[in-house]
mmCIF file of N, CA and C in Angstrom:
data_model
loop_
_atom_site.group_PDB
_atom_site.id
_atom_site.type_symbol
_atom_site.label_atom_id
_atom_site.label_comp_id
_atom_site.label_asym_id
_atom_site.label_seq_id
_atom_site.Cartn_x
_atom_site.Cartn_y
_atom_site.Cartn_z
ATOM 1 N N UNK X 9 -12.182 -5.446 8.105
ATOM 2 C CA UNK X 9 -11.574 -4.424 7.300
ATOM 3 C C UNK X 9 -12.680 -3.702 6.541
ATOM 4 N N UNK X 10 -12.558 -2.213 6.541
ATOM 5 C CA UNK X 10 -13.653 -2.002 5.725
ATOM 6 C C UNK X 10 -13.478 -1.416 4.587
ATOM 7 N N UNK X 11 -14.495 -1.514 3.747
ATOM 8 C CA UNK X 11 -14.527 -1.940 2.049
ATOM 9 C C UNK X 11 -14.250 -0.428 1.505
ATOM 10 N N UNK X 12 -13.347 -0.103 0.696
ATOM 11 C CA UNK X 12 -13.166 1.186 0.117
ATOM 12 C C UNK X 12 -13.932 1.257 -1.224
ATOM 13 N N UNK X 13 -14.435 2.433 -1.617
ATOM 14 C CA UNK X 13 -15.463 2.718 -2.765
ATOM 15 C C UNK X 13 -14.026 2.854 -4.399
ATOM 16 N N UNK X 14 -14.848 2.349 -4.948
ATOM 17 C CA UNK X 14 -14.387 2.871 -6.606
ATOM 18 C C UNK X 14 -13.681 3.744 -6.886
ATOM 19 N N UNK X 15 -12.479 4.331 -7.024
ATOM 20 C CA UNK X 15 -11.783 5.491 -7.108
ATOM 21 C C UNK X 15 -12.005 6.525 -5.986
ATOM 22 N N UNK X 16 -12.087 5.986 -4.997
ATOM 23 C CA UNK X 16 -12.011 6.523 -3.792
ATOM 24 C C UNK X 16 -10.253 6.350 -3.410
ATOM 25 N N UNK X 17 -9.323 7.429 -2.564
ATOM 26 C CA UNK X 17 -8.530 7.097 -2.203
ATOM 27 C C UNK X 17 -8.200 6.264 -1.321
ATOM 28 N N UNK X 18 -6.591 5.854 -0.917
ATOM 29 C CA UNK X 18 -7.055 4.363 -0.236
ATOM 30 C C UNK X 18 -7.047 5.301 1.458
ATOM 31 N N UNK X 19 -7.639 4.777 2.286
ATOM 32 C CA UNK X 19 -6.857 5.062 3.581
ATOM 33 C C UNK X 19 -5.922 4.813 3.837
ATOM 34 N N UNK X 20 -5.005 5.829 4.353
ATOM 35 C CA UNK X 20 -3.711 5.932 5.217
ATOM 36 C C UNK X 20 -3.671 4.567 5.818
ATOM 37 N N UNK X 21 -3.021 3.770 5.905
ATOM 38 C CA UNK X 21 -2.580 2.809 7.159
ATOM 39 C C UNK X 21 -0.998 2.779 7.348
ATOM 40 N N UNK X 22 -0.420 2.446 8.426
ATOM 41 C CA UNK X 22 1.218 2.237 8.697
ATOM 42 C C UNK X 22 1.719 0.703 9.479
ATOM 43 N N UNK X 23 2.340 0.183 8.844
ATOM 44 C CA UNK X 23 2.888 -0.878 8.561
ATOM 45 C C UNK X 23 4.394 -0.650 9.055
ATOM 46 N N UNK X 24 4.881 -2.345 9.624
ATOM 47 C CA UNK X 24 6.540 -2.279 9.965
ATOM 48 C C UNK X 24 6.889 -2.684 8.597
ATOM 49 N N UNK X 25 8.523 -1.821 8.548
ATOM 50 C CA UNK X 25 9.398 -2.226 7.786
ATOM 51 C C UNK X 25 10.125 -3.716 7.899
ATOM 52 N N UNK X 26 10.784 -3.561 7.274
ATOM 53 C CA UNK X 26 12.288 -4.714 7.278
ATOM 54 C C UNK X 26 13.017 -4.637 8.369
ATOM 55 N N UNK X 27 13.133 -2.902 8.937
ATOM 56 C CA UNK X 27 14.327 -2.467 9.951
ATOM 57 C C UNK X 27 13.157 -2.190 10.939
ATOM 58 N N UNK X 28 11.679 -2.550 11.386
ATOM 59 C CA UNK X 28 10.819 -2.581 12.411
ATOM 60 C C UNK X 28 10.477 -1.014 12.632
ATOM 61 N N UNK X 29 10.721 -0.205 11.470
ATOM 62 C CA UNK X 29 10.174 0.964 11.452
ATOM 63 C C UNK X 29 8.859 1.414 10.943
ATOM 64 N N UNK X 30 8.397 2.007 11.267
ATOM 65 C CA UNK X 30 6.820 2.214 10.745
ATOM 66 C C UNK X 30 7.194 2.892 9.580
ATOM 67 N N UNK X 31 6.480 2.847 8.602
ATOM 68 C CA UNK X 31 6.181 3.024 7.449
ATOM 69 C C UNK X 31 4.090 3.607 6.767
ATOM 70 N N UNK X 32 4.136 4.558 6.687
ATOM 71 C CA UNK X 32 2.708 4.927 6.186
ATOM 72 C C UNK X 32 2.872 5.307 5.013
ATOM 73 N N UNK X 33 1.127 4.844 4.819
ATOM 74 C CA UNK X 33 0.912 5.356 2.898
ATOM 75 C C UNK X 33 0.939 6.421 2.564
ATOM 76 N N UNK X 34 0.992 7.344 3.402
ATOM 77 C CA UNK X 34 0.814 9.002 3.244
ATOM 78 C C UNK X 34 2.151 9.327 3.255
ATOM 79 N N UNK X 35 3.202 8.603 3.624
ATOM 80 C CA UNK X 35 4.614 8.670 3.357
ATOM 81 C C UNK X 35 4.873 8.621 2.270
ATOM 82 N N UNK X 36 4.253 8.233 1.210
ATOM 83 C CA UNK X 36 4.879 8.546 -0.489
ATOM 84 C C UNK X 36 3.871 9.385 -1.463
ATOM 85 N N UNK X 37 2.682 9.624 -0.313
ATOM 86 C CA UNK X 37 1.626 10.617 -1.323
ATOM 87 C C UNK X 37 2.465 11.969 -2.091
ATOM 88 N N UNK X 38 2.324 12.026 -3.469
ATOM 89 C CA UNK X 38 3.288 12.947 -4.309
ATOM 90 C C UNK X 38 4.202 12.194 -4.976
ATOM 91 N N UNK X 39 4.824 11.602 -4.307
ATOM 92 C CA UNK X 39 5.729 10.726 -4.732
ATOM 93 C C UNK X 39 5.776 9.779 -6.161
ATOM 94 N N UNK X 40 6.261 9.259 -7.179
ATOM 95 C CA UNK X 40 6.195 8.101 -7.890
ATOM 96 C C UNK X 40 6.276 6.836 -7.264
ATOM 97 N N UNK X 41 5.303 6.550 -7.819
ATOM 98 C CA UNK X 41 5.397 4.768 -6.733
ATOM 99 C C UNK X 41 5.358 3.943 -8.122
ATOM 100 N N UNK X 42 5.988 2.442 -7.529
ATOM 101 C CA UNK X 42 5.658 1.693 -8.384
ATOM 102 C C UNK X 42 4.944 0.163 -7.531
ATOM 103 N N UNK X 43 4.003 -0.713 -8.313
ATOM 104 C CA UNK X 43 3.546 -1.644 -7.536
ATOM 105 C C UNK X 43 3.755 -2.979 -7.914
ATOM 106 N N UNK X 44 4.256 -3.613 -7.674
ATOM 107 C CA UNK X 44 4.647 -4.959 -7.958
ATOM 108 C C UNK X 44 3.312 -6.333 -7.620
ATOM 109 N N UNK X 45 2.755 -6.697 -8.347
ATOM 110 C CA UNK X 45 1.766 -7.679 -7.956
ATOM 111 C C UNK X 45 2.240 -9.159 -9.032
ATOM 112 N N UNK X 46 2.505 -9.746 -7.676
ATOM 113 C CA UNK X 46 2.711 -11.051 -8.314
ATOM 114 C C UNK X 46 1.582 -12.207 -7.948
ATOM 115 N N UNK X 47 1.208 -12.688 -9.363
ATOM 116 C CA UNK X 47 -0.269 -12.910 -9.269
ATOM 117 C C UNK X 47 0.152 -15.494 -9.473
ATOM 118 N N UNK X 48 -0.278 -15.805 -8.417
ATOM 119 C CA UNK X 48 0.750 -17.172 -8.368
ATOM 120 C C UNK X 48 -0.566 -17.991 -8.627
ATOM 121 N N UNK X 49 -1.354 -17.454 -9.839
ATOM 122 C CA UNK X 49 -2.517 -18.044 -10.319
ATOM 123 C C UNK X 49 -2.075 -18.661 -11.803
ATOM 124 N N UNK X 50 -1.157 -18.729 -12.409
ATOM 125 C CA UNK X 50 0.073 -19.249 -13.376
ATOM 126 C C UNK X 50 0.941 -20.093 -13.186
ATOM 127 N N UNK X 51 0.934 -20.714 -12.199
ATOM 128 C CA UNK X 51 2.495 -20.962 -11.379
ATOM 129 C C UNK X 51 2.164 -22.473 -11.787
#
């Protein structure tokens, strides 16, 4: 995988859904996103 710079944007990649549909990151560019990171270093 290669290493993205400091406030560099991320690259595009596309990923399956739930329903085996592709899904890309450029699919919500504009958009409000929100990010959920659950961190299981507490647990």
């Amino acid at each position: 995988m290669a290493k993205v710079a400091l406030n560099a944007p991320a690259p595009d990649f596309t990923l399956t859904d739930y329903q085996g549909q592709p899904v890309s990151l450029s699919d919500f560019r504009g958009k409000q996103n929100v990010l959920l990171v659950f961190n299981r270093g507490f647990v």
